[in-house]
PDB file of C-alpha atoms in Angstrom:
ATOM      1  CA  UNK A  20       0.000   0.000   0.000  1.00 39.00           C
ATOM      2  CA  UNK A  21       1.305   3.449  -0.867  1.00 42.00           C
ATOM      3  CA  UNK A  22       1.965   5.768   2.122  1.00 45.00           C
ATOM      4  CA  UNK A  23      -1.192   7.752   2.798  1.00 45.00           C
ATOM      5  CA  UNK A  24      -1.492  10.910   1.297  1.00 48.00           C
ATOM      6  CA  UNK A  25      -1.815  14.278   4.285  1.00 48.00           C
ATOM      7  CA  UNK A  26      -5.106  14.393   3.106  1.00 46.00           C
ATOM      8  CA  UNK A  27      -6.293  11.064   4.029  1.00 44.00           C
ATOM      9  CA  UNK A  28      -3.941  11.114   7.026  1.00 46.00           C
ATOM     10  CA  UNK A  29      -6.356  14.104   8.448  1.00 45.00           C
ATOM     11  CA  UNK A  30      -8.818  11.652   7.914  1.00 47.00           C
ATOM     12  CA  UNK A  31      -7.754   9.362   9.460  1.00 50.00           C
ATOM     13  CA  UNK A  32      -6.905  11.448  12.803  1.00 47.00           C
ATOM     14  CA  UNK A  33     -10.619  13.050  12.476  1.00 50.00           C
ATOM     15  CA  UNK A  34     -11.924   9.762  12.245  1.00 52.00           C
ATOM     16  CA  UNK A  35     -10.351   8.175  14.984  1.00 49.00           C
ATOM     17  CA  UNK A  36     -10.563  11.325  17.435  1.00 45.00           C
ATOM     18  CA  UNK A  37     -14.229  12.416  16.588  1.00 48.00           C
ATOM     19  CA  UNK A  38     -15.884   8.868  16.508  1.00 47.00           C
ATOM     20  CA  UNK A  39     -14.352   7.673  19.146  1.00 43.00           C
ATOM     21  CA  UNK A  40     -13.852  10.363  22.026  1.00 38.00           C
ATOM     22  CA  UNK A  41     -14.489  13.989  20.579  1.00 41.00           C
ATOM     23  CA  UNK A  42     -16.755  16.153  21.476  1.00 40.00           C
ATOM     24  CA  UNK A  43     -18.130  18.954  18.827  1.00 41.00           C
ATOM     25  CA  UNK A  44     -19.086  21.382  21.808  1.00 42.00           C
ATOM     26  CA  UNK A  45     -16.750  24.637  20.598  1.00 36.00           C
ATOM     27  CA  UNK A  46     -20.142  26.050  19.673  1.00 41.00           C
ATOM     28  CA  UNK A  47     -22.195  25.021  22.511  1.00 43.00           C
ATOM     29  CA  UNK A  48     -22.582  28.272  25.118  1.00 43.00           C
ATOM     30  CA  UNK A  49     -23.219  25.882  27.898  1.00 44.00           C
ATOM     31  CA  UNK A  50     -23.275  21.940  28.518  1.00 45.00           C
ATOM     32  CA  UNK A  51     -26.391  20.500  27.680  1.00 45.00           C
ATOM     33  CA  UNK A  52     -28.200  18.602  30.123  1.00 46.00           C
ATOM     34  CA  UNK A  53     -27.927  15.069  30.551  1.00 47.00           C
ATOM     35  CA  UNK A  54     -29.949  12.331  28.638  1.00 46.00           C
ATOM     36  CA  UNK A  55     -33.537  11.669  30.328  1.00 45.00           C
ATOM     37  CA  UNK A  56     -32.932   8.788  32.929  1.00 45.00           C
ATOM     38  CA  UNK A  57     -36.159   7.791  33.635  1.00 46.00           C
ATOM     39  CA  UNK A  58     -36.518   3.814  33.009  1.00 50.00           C
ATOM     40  CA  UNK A  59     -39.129   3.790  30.581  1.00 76.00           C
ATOM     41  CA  UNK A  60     -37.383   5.363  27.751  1.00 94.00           C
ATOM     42  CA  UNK A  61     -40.072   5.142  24.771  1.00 97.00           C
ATOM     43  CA  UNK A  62     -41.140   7.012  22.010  1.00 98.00           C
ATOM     44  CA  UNK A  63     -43.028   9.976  23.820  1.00 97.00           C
ATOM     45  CA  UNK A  64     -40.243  10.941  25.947  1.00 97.00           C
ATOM     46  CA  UNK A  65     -37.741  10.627  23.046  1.00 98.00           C
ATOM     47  CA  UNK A  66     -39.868  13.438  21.298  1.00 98.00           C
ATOM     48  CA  UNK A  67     -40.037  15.409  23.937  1.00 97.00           C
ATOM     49  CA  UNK A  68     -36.241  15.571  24.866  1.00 97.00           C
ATOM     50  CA  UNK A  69     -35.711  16.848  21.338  1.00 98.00           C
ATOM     51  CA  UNK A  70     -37.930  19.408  21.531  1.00 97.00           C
ATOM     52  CA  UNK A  71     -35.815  20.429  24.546  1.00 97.00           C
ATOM     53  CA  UNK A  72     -32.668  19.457  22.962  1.00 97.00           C
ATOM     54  CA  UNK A  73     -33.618  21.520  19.616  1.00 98.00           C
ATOM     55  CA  UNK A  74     -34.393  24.529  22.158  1.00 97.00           C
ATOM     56  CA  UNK A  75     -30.798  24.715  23.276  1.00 97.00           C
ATOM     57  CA  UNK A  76     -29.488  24.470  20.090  1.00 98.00           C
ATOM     58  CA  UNK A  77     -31.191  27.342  18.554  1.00 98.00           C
ATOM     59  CA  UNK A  78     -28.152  29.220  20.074  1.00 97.00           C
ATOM     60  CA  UNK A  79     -25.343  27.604  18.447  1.00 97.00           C
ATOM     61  CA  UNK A  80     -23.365  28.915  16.049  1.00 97.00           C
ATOM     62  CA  UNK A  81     -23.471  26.003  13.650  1.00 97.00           C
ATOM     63  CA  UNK A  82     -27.184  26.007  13.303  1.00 98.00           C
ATOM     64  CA  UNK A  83     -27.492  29.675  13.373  1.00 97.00           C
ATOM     65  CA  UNK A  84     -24.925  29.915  10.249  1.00 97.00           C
ATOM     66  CA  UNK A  85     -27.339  26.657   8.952  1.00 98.00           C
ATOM     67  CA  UNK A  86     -30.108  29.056   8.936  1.00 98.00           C
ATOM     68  CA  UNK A  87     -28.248  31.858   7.445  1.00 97.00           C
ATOM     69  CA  UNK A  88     -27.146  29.783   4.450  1.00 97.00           C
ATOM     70  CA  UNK A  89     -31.219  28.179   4.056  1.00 97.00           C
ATOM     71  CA  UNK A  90     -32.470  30.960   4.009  1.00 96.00           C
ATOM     72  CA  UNK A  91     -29.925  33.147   1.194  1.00 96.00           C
ATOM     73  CA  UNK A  92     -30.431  29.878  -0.683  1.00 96.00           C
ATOM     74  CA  UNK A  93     -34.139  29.953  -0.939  1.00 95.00           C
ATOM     75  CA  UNK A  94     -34.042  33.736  -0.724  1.00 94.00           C
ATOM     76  CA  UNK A  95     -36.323  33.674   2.262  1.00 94.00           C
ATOM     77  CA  UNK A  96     -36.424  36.638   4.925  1.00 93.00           C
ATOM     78  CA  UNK A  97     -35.091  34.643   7.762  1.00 93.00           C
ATOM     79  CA  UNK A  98     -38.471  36.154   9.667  1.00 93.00           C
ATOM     80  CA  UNK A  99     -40.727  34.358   7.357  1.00 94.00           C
ATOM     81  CA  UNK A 100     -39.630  30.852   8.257  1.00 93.00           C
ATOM     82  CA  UNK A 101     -40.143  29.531  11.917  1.00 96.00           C
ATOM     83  CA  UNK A 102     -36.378  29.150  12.934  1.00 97.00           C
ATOM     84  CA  UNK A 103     -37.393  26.595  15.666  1.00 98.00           C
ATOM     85  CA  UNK A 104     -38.972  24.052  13.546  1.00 98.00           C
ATOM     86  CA  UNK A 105     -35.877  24.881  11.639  1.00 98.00           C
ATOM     87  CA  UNK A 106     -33.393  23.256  14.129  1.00 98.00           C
ATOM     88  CA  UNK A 107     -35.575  20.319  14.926  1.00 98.00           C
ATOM     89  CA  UNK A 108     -35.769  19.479  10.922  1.00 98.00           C
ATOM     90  CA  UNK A 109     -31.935  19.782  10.835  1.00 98.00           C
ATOM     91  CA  UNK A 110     -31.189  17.664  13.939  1.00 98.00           C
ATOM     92  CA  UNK A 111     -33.541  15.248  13.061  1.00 98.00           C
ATOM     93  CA  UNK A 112     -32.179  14.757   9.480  1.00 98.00           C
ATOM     94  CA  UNK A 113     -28.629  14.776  10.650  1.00 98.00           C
ATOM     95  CA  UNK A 114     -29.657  12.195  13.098  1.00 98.00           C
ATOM     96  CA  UNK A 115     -31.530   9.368  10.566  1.00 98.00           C
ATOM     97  CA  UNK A 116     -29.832  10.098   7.605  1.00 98.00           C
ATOM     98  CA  UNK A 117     -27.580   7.187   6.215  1.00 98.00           C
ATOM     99  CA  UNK A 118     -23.817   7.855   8.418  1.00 97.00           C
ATOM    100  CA  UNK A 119     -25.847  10.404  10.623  1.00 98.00           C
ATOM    101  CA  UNK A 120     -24.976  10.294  14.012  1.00 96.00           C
ATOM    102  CA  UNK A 121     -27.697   7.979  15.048  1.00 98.00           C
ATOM    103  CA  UNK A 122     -25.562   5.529  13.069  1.00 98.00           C
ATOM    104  CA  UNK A 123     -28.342   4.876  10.423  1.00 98.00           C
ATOM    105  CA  UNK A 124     -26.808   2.356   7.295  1.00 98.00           C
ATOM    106  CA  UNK A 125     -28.412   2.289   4.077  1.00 97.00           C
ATOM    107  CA  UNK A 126     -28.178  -0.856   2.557  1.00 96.00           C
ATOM    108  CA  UNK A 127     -30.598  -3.419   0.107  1.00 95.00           C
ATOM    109  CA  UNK A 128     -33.307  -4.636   2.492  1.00 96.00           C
ATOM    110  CA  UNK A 129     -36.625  -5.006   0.138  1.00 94.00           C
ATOM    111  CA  UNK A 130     -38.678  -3.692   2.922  1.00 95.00           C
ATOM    112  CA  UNK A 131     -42.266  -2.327   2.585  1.00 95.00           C
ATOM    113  CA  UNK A 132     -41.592   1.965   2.219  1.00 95.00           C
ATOM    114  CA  UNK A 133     -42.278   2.372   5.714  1.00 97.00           C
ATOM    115  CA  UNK A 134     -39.641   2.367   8.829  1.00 98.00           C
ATOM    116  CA  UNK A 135     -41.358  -0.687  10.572  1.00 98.00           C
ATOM    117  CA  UNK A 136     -38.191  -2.817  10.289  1.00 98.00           C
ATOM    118  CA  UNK A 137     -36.395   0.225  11.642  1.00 98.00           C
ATOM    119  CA  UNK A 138     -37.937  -0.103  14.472  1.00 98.00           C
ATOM    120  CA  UNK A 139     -37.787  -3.489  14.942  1.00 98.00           C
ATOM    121  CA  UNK A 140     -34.269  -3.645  14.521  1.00 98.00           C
ATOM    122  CA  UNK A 141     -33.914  -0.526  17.491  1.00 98.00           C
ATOM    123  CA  UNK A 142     -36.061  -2.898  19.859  1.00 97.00           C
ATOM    124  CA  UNK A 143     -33.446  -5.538  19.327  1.00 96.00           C
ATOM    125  CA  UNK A 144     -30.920  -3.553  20.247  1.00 94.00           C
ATOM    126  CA  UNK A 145     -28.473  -4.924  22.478  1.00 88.00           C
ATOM    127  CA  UNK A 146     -25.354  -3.207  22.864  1.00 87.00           C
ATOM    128  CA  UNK A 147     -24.155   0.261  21.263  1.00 93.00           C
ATOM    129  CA  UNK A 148     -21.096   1.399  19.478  1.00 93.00           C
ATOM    130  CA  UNK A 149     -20.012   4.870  17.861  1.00 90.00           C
ATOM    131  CA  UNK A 150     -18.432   2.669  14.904  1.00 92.00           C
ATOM    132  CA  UNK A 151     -21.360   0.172  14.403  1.00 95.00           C
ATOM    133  CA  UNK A 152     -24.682   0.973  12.999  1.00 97.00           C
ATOM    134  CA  UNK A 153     -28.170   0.329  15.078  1.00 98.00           C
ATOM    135  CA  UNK A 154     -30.084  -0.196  11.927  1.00 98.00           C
ATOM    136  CA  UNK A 155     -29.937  -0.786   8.206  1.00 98.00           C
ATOM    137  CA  UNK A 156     -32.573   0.646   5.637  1.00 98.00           C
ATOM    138  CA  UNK A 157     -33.215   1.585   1.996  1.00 98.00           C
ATOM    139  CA  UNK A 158     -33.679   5.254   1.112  1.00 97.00           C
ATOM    140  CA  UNK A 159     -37.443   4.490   1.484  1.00 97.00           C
ATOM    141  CA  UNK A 160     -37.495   3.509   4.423  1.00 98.00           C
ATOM    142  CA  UNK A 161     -35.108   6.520   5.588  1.00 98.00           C
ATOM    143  CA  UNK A 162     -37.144   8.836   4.213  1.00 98.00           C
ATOM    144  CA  UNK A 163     -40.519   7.441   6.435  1.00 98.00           C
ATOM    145  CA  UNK A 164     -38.587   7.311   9.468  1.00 98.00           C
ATOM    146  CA  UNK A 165     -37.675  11.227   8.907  1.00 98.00           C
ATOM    147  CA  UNK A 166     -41.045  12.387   7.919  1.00 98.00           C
ATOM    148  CA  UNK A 167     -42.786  10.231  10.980  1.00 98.00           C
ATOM    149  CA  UNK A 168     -40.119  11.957  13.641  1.00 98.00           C
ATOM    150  CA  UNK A 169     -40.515  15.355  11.982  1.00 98.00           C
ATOM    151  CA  UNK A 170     -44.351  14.879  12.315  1.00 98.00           C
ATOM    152  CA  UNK A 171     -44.090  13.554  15.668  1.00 98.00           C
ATOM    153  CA  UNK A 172     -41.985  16.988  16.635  1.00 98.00           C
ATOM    154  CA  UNK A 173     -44.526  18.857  15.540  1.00 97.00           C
ATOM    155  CA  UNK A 174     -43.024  20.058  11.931  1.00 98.00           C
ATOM    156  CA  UNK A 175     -45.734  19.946   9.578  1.00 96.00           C
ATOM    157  CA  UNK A 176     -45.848  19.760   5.532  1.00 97.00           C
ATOM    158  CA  UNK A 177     -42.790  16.855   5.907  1.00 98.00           C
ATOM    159  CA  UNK A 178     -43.850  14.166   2.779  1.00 98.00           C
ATOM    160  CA  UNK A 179     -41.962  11.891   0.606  1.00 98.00           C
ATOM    161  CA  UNK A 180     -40.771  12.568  -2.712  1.00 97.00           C
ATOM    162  CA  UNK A 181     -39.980  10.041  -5.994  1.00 97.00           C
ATOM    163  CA  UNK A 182     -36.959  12.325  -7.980  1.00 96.00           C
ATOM    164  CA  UNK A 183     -36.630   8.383  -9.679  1.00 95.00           C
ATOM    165  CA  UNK A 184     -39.063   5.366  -9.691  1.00 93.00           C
ATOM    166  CA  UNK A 185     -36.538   3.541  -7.648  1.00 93.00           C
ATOM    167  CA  UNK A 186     -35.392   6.509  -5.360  1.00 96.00           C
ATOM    168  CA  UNK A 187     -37.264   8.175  -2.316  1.00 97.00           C
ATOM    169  CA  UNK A 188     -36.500  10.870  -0.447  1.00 98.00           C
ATOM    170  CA  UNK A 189     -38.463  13.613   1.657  1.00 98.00           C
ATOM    171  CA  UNK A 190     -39.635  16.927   1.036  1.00 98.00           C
ATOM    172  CA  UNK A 191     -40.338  19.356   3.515  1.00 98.00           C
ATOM    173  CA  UNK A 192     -43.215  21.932   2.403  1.00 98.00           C
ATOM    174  CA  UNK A 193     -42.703  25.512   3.693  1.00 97.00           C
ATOM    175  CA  UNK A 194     -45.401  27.985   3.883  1.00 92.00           C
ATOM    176  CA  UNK A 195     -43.213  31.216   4.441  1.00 89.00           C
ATOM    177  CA  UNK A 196     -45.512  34.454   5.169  1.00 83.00           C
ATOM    178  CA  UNK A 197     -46.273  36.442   1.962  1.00 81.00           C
ATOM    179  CA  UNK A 198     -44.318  34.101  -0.384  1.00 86.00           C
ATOM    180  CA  UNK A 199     -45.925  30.357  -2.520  1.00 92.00           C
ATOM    181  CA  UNK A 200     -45.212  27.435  -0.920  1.00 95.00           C
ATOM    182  CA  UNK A 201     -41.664  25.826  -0.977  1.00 97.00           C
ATOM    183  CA  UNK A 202     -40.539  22.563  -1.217  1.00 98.00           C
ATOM    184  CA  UNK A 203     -37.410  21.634   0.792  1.00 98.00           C
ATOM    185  CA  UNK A 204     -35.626  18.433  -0.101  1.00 98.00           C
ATOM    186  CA  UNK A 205     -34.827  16.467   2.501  1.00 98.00           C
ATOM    187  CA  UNK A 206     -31.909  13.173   1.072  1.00 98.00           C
ATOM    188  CA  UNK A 207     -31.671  10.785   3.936  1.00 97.00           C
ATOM    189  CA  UNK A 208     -29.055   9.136   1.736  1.00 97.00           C
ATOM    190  CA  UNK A 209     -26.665  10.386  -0.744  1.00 96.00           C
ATOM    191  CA  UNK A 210     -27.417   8.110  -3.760  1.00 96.00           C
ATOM    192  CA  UNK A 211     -27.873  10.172  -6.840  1.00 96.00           C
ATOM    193  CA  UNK A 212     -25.952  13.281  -4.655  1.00 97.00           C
ATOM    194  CA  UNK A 213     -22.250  14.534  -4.712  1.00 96.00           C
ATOM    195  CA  UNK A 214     -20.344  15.903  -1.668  1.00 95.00           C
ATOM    196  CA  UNK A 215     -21.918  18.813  -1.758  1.00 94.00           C
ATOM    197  CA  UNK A 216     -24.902  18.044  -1.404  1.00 96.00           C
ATOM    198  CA  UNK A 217     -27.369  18.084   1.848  1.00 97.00           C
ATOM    199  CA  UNK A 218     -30.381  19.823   3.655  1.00 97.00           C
ATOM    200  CA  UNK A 219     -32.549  21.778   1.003  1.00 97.00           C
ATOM    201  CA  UNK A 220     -30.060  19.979  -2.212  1.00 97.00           C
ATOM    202  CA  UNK A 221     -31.477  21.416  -5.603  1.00 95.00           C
ATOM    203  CA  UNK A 222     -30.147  18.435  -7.154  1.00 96.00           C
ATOM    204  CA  UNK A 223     -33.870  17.180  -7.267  1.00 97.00           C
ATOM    205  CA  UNK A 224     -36.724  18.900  -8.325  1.00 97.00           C
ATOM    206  CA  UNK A 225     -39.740  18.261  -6.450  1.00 97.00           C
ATOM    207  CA  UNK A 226     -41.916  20.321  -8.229  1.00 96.00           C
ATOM    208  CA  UNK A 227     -41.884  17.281 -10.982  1.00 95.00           C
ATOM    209  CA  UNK A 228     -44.348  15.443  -8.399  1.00 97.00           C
ATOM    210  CA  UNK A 229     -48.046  17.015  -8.148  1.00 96.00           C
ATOM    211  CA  UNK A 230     -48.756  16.568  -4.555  1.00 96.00           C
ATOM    212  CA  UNK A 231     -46.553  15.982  -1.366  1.00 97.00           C
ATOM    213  CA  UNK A 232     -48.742  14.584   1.018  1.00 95.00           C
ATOM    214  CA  UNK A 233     -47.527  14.550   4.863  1.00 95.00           C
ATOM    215  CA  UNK A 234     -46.575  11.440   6.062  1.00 97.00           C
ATOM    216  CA  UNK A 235     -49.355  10.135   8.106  1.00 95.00           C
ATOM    217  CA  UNK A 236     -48.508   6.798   8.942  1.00 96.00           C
ATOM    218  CA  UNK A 237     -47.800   5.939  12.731  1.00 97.00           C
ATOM    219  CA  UNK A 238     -44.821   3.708  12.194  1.00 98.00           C
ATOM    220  CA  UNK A 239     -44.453   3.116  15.935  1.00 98.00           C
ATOM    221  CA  UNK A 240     -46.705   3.811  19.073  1.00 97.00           C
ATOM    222  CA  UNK A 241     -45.803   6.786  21.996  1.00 97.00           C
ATOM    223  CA  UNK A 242     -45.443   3.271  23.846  1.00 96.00           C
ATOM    224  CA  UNK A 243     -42.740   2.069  21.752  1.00 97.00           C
ATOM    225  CA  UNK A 244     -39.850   0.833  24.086  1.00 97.00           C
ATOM    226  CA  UNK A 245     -36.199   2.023  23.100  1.00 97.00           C
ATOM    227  CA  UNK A 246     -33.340  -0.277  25.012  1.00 96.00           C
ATOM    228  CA  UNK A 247     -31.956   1.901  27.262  1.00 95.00           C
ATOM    229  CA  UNK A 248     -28.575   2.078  26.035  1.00 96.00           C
ATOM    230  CA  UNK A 249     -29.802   3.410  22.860  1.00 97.00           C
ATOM    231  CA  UNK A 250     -31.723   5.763  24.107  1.00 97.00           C
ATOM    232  CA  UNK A 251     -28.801   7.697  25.527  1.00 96.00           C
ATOM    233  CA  UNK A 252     -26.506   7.060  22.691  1.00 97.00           C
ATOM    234  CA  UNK A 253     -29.195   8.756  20.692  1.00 97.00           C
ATOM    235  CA  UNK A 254     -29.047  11.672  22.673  1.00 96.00           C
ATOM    236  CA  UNK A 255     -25.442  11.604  23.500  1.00 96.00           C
ATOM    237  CA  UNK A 256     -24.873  11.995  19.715  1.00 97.00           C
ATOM    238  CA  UNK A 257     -26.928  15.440  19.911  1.00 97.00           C
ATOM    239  CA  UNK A 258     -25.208  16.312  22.640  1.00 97.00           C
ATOM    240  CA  UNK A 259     -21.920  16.348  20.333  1.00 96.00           C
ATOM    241  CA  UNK A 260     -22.490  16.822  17.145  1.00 97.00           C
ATOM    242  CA  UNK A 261     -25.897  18.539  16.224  1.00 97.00           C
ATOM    243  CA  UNK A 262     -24.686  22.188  16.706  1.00 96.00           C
ATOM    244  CA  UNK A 263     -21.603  21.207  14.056  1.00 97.00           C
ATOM    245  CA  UNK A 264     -21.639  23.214  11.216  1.00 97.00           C
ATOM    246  CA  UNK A 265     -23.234  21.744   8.052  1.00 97.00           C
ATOM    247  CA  UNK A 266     -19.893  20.964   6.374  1.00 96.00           C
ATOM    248  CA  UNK A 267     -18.262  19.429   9.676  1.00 96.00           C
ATOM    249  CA  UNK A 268     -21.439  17.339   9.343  1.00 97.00           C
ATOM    250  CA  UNK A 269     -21.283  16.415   6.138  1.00 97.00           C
ATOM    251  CA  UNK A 270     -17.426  15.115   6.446  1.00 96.00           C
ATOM    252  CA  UNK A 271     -18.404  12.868   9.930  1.00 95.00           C
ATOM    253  CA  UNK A 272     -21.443  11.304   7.443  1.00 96.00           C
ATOM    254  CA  UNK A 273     -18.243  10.498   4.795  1.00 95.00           C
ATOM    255  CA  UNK A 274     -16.312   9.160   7.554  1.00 95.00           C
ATOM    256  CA  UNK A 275     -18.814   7.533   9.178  1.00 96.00           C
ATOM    257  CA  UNK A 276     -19.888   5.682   6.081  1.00 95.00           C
ATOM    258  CA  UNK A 277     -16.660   4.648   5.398  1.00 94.00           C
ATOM    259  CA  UNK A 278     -16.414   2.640   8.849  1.00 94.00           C
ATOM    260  CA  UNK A 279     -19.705   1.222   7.556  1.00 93.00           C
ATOM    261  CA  UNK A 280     -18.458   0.040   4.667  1.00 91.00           C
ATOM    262  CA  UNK A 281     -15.134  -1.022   5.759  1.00 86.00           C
ATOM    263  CA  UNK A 282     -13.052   1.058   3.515  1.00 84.00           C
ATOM    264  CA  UNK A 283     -12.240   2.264   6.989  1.00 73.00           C
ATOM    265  CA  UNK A 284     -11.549   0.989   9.908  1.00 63.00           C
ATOM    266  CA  UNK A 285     -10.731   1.909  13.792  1.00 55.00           C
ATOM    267  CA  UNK A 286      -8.108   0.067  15.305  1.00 52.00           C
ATOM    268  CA  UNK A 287      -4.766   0.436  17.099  1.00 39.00           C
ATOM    269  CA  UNK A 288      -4.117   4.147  17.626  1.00 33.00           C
ATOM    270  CA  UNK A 289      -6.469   5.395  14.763  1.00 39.00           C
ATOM    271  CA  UNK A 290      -8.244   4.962  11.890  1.00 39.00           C
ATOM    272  CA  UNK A 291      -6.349   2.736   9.087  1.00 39.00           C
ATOM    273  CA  UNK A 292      -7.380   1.152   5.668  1.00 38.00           C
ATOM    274  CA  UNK A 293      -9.806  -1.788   5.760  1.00 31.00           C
TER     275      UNK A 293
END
């Protein structure tokens, strides 16, 4: 094997030092508060500690400069768009996209487009690693599990969009005061997308598809049991990466997908060729 280039040798130290032990908290004004530790961690408290979460976060720099660079891009007056459901539409697609820091993998499953097997993988859930994901999923199923959180949190207009008969992703309708509706695209994977390309892409053009209908589907109950441990790694990843910039965020999903797919791997005293 050739000696690494310094580019992929920053990788590699990012890789090993941010998946493993760092914390993204320069733009954090104060420590967040810990993870909910009541024993019944289900799907109604999990919603309602990132509503509290997403509170806090409103005052980080990262999503603030998110915000900033939404709005320019859709040439929306920053007062015309809620910033609050804002930051819980961010940290919940940086969360369950594929690589997001809920550990999400996309992979071939032939599952129904819905995030039932999501789910039932989650409840299975036995033990929890930063370098391991807790489920697998098509871009389908992704895209439910987004629009049924966003719904869940309150953000409405959050549908799913066909850019290709065997693509999916979501679409999250604005309604911005004094302006026509606007359709936000939401890629829970980056199939069909380059580097560059996140939160609100242009890449696909949503207006192609007539309607997008919210997604109305209860995929799980309030009731629905998370194992414990997952439940605070779920909210231990918030607690370090969600007020990251977007491009810090988009780097971890690279690097993070490439431990998934083994063309990276953590070992020894950092991250190395698989």
């Amino acid at each position: 094997m050739q000696d690494p280039s310094p580019k992929f040798r920053t990788a590699q130290a990012l890789l090993c030092t941010i998946l493993m032990i760092s914390d993204v908290r320069a733009a954090r004004p104060e420590p967040a508060p810990q993870a909910p530790s009541a024993s019944n961690s289900n799907l109604a408290q999990l919603i309602e500690a990132i509503r509290g979460k997403a509170k806090l976060l409103e005052l980080t720099s990262g999503m603030r400069l998110s915000f900033r660079s939404f709005t320019t891009a859709y040439k929306l007056a920053p007062e015309s768009v809620s910033y609050s459901d804002y930051v819980v539409a961010r940290l919940l697609y940086e969360a369950t996209r594929d690589a997001g820091f809920w550990n999400l993998h996309w992979t071939i499953t032939d599952q129904p487009p819905n995030s039932d097997n999501i789910w039932r993988q989650w409840k299975r859930a036995t033990g929890v690693s930063p370098v391991l994901p807790t489920a697998a999923a098509e871009c389908d199923e992704l895209s439910a599990l987004y629009a049924f959180l966003a719904g869940r949190a309150g953000i409405k207009g959050v549908g799913l969009f066909w850019p290709f008969a065997n693509h999916t992703v979501a679409v999250w309708v604005l309604q911005p005061v004094g302006k026509n509706p606007v359709r936000v695209v939401v890629p829970t994977s980056q199939i069909f997308l380059e580097v560059t390309d996140s939160f609100g892409t242009r890449k696909f053009n949503p207006g192609k598809q007539k309607s997008i209908y919210p997604y109305a589907r209860r995929d799980a109950p309030d009731s629905f049991e998370f194992p414990k441990p997952l439940f605070d790694f779920f909210f231990m990843q918030v607690d370090r990466y969600a007020g990251a910039s977007d491009s810090s965020l988009q780097q971890l999903r690279y690097l993070r997908e490439g431990v998934f797919l083994k063309v990276l791997d953590i070992g020894g005293s950092g991250a190395r060729r698989a």
